[in-house]
XYZ file of C-alpha atoms in Angstrom:
488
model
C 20.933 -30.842 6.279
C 22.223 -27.687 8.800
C 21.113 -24.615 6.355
C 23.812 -22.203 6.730
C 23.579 -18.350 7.514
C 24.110 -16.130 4.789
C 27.361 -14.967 5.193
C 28.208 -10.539 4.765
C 31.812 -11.681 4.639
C 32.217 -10.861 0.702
C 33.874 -7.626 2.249
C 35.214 -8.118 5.442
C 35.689 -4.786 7.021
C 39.560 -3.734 7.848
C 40.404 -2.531 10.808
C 43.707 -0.067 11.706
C 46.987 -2.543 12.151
C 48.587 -2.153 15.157
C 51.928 -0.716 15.308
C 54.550 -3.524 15.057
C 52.111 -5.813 14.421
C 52.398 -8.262 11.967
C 50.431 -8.790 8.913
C 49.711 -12.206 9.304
C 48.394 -11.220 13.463
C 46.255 -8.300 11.724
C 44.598 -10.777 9.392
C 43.960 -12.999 12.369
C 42.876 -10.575 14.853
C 40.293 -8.417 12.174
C 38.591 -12.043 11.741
C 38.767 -13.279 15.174
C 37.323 -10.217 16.672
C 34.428 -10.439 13.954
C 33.757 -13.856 15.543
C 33.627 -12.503 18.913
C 31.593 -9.860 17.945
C 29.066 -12.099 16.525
C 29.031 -10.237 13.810
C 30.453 -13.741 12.141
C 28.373 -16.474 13.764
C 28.173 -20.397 12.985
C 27.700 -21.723 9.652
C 28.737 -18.227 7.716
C 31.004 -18.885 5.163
C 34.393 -16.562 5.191
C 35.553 -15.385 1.305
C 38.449 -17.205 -0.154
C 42.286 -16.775 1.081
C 42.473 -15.440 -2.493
C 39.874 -12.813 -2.796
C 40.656 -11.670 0.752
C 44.375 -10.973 0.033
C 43.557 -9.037 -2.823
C 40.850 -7.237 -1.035
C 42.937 -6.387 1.914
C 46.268 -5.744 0.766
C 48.185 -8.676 1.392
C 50.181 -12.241 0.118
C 47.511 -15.349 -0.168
C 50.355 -17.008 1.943
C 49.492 -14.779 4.862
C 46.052 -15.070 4.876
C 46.155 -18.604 4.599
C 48.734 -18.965 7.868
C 46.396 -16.629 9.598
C 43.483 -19.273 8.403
C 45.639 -22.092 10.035
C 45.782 -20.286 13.031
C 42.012 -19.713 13.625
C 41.804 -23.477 12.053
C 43.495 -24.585 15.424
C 42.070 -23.039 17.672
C 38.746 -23.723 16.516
C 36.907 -20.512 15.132
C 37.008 -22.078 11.557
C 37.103 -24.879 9.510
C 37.850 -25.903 6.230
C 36.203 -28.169 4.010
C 37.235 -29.376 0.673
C 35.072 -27.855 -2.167
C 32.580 -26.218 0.420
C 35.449 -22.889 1.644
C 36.662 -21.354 4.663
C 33.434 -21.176 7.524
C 32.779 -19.844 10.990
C 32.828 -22.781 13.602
C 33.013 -21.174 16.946
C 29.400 -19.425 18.317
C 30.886 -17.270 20.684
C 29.293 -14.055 20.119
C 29.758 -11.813 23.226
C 32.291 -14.198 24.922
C 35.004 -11.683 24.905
C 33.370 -8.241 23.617
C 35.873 -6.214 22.013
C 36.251 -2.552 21.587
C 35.033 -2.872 18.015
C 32.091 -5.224 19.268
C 31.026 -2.984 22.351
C 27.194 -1.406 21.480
C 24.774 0.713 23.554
C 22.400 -0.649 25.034
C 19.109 -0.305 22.756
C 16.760 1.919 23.030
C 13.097 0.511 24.073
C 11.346 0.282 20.460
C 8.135 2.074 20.767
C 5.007 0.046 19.138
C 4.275 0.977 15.733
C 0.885 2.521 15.815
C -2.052 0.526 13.709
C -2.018 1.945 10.116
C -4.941 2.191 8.104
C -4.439 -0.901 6.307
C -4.123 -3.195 8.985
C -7.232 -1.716 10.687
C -9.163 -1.828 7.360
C -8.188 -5.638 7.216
C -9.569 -6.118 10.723
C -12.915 -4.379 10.182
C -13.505 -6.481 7.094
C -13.087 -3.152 5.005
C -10.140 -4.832 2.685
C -9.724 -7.302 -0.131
C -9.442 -10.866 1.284
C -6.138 -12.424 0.108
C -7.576 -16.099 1.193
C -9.743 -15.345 -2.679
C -6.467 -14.531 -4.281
C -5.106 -17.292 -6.768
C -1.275 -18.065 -5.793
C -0.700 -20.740 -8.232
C -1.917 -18.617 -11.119
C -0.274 -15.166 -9.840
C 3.013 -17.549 -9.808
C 2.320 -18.951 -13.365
C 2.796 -14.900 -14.557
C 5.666 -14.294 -12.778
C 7.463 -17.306 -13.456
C 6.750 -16.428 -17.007
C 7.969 -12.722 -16.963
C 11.001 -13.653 -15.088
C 11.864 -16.265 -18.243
C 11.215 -13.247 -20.745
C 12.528 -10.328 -19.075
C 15.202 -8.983 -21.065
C 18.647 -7.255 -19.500
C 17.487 -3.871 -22.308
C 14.065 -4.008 -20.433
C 16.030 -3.935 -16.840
C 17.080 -0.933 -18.181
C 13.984 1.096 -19.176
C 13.878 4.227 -17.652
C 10.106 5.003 -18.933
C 8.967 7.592 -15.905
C 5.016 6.581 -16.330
C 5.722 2.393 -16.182
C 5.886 -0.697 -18.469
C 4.361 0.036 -21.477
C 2.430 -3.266 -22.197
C 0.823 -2.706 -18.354
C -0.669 0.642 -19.764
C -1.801 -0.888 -22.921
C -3.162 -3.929 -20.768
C -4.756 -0.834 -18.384
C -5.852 1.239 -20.764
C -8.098 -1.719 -22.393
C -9.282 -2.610 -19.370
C -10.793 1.226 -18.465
C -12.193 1.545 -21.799
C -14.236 -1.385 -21.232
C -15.258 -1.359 -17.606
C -14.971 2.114 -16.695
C -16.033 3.865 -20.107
C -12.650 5.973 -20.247
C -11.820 6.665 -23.915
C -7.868 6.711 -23.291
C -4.442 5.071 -24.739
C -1.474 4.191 -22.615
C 0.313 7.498 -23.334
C -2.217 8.696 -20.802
C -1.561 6.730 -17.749
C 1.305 7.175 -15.545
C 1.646 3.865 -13.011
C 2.314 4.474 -9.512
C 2.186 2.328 -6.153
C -1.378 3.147 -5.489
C -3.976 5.323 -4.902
C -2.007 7.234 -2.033
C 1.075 8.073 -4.154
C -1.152 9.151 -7.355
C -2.404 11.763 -4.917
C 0.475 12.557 -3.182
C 2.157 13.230 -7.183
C -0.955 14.741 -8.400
C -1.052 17.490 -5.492
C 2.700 18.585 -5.624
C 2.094 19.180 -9.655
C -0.837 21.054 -9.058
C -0.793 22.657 -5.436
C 1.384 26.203 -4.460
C 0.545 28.839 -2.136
C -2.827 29.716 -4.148
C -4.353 26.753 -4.786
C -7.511 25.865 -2.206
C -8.602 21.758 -1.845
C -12.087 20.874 -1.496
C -12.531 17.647 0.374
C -15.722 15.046 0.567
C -16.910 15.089 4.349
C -17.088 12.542 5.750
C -14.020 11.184 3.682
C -10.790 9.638 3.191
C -9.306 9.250 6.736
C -6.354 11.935 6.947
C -6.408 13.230 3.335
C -5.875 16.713 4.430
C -2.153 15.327 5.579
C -1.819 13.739 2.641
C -2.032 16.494 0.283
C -0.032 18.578 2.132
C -1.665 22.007 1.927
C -2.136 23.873 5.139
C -5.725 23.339 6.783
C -6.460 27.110 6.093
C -7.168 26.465 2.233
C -9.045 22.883 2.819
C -12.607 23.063 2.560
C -14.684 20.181 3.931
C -17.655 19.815 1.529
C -20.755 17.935 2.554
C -21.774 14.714 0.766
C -25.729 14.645 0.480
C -27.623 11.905 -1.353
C -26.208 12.379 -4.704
C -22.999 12.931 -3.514
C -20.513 15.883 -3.343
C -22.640 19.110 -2.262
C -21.960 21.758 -5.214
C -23.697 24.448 -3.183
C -21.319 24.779 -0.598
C -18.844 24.184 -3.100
C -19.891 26.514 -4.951
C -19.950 28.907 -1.993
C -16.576 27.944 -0.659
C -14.946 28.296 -4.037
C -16.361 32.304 -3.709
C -14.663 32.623 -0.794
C -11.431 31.311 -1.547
C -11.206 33.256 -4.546
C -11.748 36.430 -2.148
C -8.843 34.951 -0.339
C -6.355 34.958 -3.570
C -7.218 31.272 -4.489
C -6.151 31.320 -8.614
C -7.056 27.242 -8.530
C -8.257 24.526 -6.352
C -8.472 20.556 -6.136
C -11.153 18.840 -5.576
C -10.579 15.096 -4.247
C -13.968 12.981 -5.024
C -15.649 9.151 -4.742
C -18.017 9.358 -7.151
C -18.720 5.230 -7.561
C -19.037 4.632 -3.821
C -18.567 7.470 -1.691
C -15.774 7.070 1.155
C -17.130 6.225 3.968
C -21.352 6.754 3.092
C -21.538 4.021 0.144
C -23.333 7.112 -2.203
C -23.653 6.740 -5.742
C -23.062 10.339 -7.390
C -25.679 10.729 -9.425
C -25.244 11.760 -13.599
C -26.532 14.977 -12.981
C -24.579 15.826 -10.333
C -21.605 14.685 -12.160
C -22.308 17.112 -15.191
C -22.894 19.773 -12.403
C -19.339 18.959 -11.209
C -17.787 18.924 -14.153
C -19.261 22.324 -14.854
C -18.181 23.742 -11.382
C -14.928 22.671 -12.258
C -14.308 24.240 -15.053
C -15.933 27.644 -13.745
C -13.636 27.552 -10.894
C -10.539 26.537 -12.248
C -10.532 23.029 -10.156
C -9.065 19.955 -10.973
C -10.884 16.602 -9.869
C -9.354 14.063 -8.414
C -11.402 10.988 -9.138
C -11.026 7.645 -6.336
C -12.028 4.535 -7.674
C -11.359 2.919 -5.242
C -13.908 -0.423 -5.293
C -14.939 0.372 -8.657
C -15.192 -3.393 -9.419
C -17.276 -4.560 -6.472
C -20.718 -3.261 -7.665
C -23.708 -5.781 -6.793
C -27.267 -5.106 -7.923
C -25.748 -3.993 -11.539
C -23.220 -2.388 -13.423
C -21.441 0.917 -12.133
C -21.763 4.177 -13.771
C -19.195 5.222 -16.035
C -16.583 6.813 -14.529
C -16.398 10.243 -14.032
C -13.370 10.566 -16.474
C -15.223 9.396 -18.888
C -17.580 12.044 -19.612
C -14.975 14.355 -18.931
C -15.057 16.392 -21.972
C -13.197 19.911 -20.934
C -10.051 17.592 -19.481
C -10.296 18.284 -15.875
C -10.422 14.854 -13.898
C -7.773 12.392 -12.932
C -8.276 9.291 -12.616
C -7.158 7.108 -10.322
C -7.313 3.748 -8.965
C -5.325 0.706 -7.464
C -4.891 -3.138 -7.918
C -3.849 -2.633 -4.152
C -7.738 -2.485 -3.606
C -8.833 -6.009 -5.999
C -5.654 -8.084 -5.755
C -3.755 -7.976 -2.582
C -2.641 -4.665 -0.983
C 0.928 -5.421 -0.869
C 1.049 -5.797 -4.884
C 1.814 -1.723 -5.077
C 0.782 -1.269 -8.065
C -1.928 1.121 -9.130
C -2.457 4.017 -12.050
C -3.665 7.440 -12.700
C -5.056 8.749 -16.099
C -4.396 12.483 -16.664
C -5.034 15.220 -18.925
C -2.411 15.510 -21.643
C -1.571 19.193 -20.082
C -0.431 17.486 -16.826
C 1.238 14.011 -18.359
C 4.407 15.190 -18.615
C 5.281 16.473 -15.032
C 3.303 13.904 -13.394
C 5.786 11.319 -15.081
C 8.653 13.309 -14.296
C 7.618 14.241 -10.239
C 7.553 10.389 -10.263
C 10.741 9.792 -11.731
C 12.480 12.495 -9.528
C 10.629 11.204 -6.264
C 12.093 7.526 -7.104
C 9.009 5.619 -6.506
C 8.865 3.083 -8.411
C 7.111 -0.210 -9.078
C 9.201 -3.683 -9.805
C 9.324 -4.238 -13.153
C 8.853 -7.718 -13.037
C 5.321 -7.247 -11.035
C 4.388 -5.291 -13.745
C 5.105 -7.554 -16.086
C 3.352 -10.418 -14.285
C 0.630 -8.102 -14.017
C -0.022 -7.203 -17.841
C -0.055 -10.473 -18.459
C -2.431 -11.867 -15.868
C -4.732 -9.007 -17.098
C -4.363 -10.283 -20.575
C -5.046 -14.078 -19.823
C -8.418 -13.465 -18.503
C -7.466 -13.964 -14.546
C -8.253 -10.600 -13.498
C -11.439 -10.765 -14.913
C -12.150 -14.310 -13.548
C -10.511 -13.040 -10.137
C -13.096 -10.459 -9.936
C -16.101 -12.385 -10.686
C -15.286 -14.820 -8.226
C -14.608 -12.413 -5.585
C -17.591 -10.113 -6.299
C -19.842 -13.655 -5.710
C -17.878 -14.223 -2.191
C -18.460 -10.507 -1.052
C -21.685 -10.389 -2.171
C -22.532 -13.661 0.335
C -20.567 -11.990 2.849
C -22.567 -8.971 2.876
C -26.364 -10.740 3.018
C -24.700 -12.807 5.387
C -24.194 -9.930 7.783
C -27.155 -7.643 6.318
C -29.559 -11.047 7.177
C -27.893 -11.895 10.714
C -28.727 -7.838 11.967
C -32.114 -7.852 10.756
C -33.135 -11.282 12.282
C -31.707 -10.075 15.380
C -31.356 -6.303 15.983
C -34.563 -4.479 17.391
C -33.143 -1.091 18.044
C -34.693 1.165 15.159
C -31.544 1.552 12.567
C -31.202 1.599 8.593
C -28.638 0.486 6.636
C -27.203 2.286 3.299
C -24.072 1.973 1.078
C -24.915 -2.001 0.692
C -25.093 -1.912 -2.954
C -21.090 -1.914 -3.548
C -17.954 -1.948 -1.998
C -16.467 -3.662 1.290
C -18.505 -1.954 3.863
C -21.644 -0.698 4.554
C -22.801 2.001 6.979
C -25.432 1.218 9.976
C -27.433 4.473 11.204
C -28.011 4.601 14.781
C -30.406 6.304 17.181
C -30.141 10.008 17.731
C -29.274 9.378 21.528
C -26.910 6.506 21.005
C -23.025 7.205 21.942
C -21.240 5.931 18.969
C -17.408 6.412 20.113
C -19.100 4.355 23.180
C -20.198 1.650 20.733
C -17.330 1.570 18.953
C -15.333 1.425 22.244
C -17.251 -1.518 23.535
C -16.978 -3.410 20.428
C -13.666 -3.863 20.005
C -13.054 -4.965 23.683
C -14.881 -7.961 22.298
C -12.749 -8.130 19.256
C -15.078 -6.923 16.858
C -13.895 -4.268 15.361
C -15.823 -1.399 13.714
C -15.382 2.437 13.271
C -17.425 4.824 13.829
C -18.563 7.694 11.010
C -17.068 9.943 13.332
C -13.517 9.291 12.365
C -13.883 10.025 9.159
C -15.243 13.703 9.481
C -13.166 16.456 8.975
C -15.462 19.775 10.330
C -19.168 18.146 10.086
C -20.713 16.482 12.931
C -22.382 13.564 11.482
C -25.239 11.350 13.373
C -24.277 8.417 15.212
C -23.469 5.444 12.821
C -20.462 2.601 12.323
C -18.906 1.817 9.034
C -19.034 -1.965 8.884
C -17.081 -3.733 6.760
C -17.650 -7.225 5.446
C -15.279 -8.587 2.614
C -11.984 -9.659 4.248
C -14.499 -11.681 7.113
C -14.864 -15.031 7.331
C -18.027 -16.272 6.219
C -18.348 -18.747 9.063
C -17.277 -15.595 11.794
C -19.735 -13.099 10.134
C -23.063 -14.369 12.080
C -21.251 -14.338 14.955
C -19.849 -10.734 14.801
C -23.072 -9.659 13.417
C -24.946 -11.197 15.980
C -22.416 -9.322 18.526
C -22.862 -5.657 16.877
C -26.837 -6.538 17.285
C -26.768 -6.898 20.408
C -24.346 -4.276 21.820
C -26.948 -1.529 19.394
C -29.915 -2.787 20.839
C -28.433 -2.551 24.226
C -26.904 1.213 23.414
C -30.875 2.318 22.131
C -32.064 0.843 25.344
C -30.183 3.164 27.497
C-alpha cells in the first residue's frame, strides 16, 4: 500500500484576495498555488470542505465548487471515506510569487562533537549491549499508566519516583546517605554543571580545574579564563598544593568563593583513583577556602579489579560537594537523563535555574526509567556490560604487549572506557595521533585535554564501544605506528 505524506494542511495558510476576485477563484487559486509550490505534494491529504470554510471565512458550497474545479483538472481527488488529497506532483512547474525562494546557502559541515568522537575512539558506552526489548517493556508500561494530572506536574527537580528509584540506588553503590528531596534531575552531566555554575558563579568567584581534564570545561562554566586555575593531577589525584597556593592568590585578587570541578573515581583523562586521604584533604581545603566541589562520576559503574570507593559525597560531612552523574554514560547517550545531589542550601535555586532555563527531561523516559531501575535491569545491564568491557580491555591491553617493543606503560586500566598509553620522551604525539587516524584508528592524544600544563607524550585509548573482533586489529595498528614513532 502507497504510504501517504503527512499532510500540514490542517491550516492552510490564506493568502490576500484579489480585488474583484471571486471567493470561490480565491479558494482555488490559495490551494492551487500550494500545489505548485510543492508545498502540497502527492498523497497529502487536504482538510475537509467543512473545516476549511469555517477556517477561512467562507460557504462549504464554495469551497466545495472550488474542490470540483481542482477535481477536473487534476490537482485532487476525492475518495469516498478516505477525504479530499493532492494528486498532481508538480512542484516547481509554474513557481509562483508566493513559491519563489533564494537560492540556499551552502550548509557548512557540522564540526565532530565530543560525543561522536568519543564513540569513535571506543571512549563511549556501546549501545549494541543495550537491551531494546526490555527498555521497550518500561516504556510501553509507563505510557499505559501515565496519568493526564502527571502530564501536568510541574515538579522543577523531576519525577519523584525517579529520585526515590535514584536515591536508592546511590545509597547503595555510591555510599551517599541522601533522599529524593536532594536530587534535582537534569539531561546530564553537562547541564548539572552548566546549572550548578550560574547558581554559584558572579564576578568573585575563581574555578579550579583538574589538568589534564574535561575537554573545554572552562567554556562550559562560563567564567572568564582570568579566574580559572588549572590544577595538576598527581598520583592521588587533584594537587592540593597548588590548590592551595592558587586559592591564596585569588583571594589577593578579591575571590570571596571558588568551584572546584573534580573526578575523583577515575580521573578525566589519566584513569587516577583519588586516594581517601586526599579526599579528606579536599574536603578540608574546601571548606577553608570557601569552595564548592563539583563531583563527576562519570564511569562510576565500570570499576574492574573491585569495588569503587565511596563517593566523594559521601563522606561529605560540612555539605560542600555536588554530586553528579549521568545514565547518558551506562545506558545510551541519547537517553538525556542524568542527576545531581546538592546541599540543602543550594536545592532550591538549582531546581528553580532549571525550571526557568526550560530544560527538561520527557516525563515518560523518566518514568520508563524508575521503573527499569526498580525491576533489576539496570543492575543486570551493568553487570553484563562491565563483563564485555572488561574483555574488551585485556583484549587490547594483551594485543599491545604481544606486539609493541617501543618502551611504554600503561595506567588508568583498572576502570572506565579508556586507558592511557605513555610514550617515549622523544616521540611526537600530535604526529601519532595524526597518522593514526589516516588509517581510521582513531585515538587522542593527552595533549588535548590540557588546559596550561604540558604533559609527556601519551594517547588516551579507549576500548568499550569497539568491537571485540576489530580490537586486535586496531591494537595491532597503534603497536606498530609507536614502535615505528620510538624508532625515529
Amino acid at each position: 500500500m502507497r504510504r501517504r505524506h503527512i499532510s500540514q494542511s490542517l491550516e492552510l495558510p490564506l493568502a490576500d484576495r484579489h480585488e474583484k476576485e471571486t471567493r470561490q477563484a480565491w479558494v482555488y487559486r490559495c490551494v492551487r498555488e500550494r500545489i505548485l509550490a510543492g508545498e502540497l505534494r502527492r498523497g497529502d491529504r487536504l482538510p475537509s470542505t467543512r473545516t476549511l470554510a469555517e477556517r477561512w471565512g467562507v460557504s462549504r458550497g464554495i469551497v466545495e465548487l472550488a474542490f470540483e474545479q481542482l477535481t477536473l483538472e487534476g490537482y485532487v481527488v476525492s475518495r469516498v471515506g478516505a477525504g479530499t488529497e493532492v494528486l498532481a506532483d508538480l512542484a516547481g512547474a509554474a513557481p509562483t510569487t508566493h513559491a519563489r525562494r533564494e537560492a540556499p546557502a551552502a550548509i557548512e559541515p557540522l564540526p565532530e562533537n565530543a560525543a561522536s568522537l568519543a564513540l569513535k575512539t571506543g571512549r563511549s558506552v556501546d549501545t549494541a549491549l543495550f537491551s531494546l526489548p526490555a527498555w521497550r517493556r518500561h516504556m510501553n508500561r509507563a505510557l499505559r499508566t501515565v496519568t493526564a494530572a502527571q502530564l501536568a506536574d510541574t515538579d522543577p527537580r523531576g519525577y519523584a519516583p525517579l529520585r526515590e528509584s535514584i536515591a536508592r540506588y546511590v545509597r547503595v553503590t555510591r555510599g551517599i546517605a541522601c533522599e529524593a528531596s536532594d536530587i534535582v534531575v537534569t539531561t546530564g552531566i553537562r547541564h548539572a554543571i552548566d546549572l550548578i555554575t550560574q547558581v554559584l558563579a558572579d564576578a568573585t568567584t575563581w574555578c579550579y580545574l583538574e589538568d589534564p581534564g574535561y575537554k573545554n570545561l572552562s567554556a562550559l562554566i562560563g567564567v572568564p579564563a582570568s579566574r580559572c586555575v588549572s590544577v595538576p593531577v598527581d598520583d592521588e589525584g587533584f594537587a592540593l598544593a597548588a590548590a592551595a597556593h592558587a586559592a591564596g592568590a585569588a583571594r589577593r585578587a578579591g575571590a570571596t568563593s571558588g568551584i572546584a570541578y573534580v573526578t575523583p573515581a577515575h580521573q578525566a583523562p589519566l584513569g587516577t583513583t583519588m586516594s581517601i586521604n586526599r579526599r579528606m584533604q579536599l574536603l578540608e581545603w574546601a571548606a577553608r577556602h570557601d569552595v564548592w566541589i563539583v563531583e563527576d562520576d562519570y564511569d562510576s559503574e565500570f570499576s574492574y579489579g573491585s569495588a569503587p570507593l565511596p563517593a566523594l559525597k559521601a563522606i561529605d560531612a560540612q555539605a560542600r560537594v555536588i554530586h553528579c552523574s549521568s545514565f547518558n554514560k551506562s545506558l545510551f547517550p541519547s537517553l538525556r537523563i542524568g542527576y545531581l545531589i546538592a546541599p540543602p542550601a543550594l536545592l532550591a535555586r538549582i531546581a528553580l535555574l532549571r525550571s526557568a532555563s526550560g530544560r527538561a527531561n520527557s516525563l515518560v523516559e523518566q518514568m520508563a526509567l524508575a521503573s527499569y531501575i526498580d525491576a533489576g535491569d539496570f543492575a543486570r545491564h551493568l553487570r553484563a556490560s562491565r563483563s564485555v568491557y572488561l574483555r574488551r580491555r585485556n583484549l587490547l591491553l594483551d594485543t599491545l604487549r604481544a606486539t609493541m617493543t617501543a618502551p611504554c606503560r600503561i595506567t588508568g586500566e583498572h576502570a572506565g572506557f579508556h586507558c592511557v598509553l605513555w610514550l617515549p620522551a622523544h616521540v611526537d604525539e600530535a604526529a601519532l595521533v595524526a597518522a593514526l587516524r589516516e588509517r581510521d584508528v582513531y585515538v587522542e592524544g593527552l595533549a588535548e585535554f590540557a588546559r596550561a600544563r604540558a604533559m609527556p607524550p601519551a594517547l588516551v585509548l579507549g576500548y568499550a564501544a569497539l568491537d571485540d573482533a576489530r580490537l586486535p586489529a586496531i591494537a595491532t595498528q597503534i603497536a606498530a605506528a609507536v614502535n615505528a614513532a620510538a624508532a625515529r
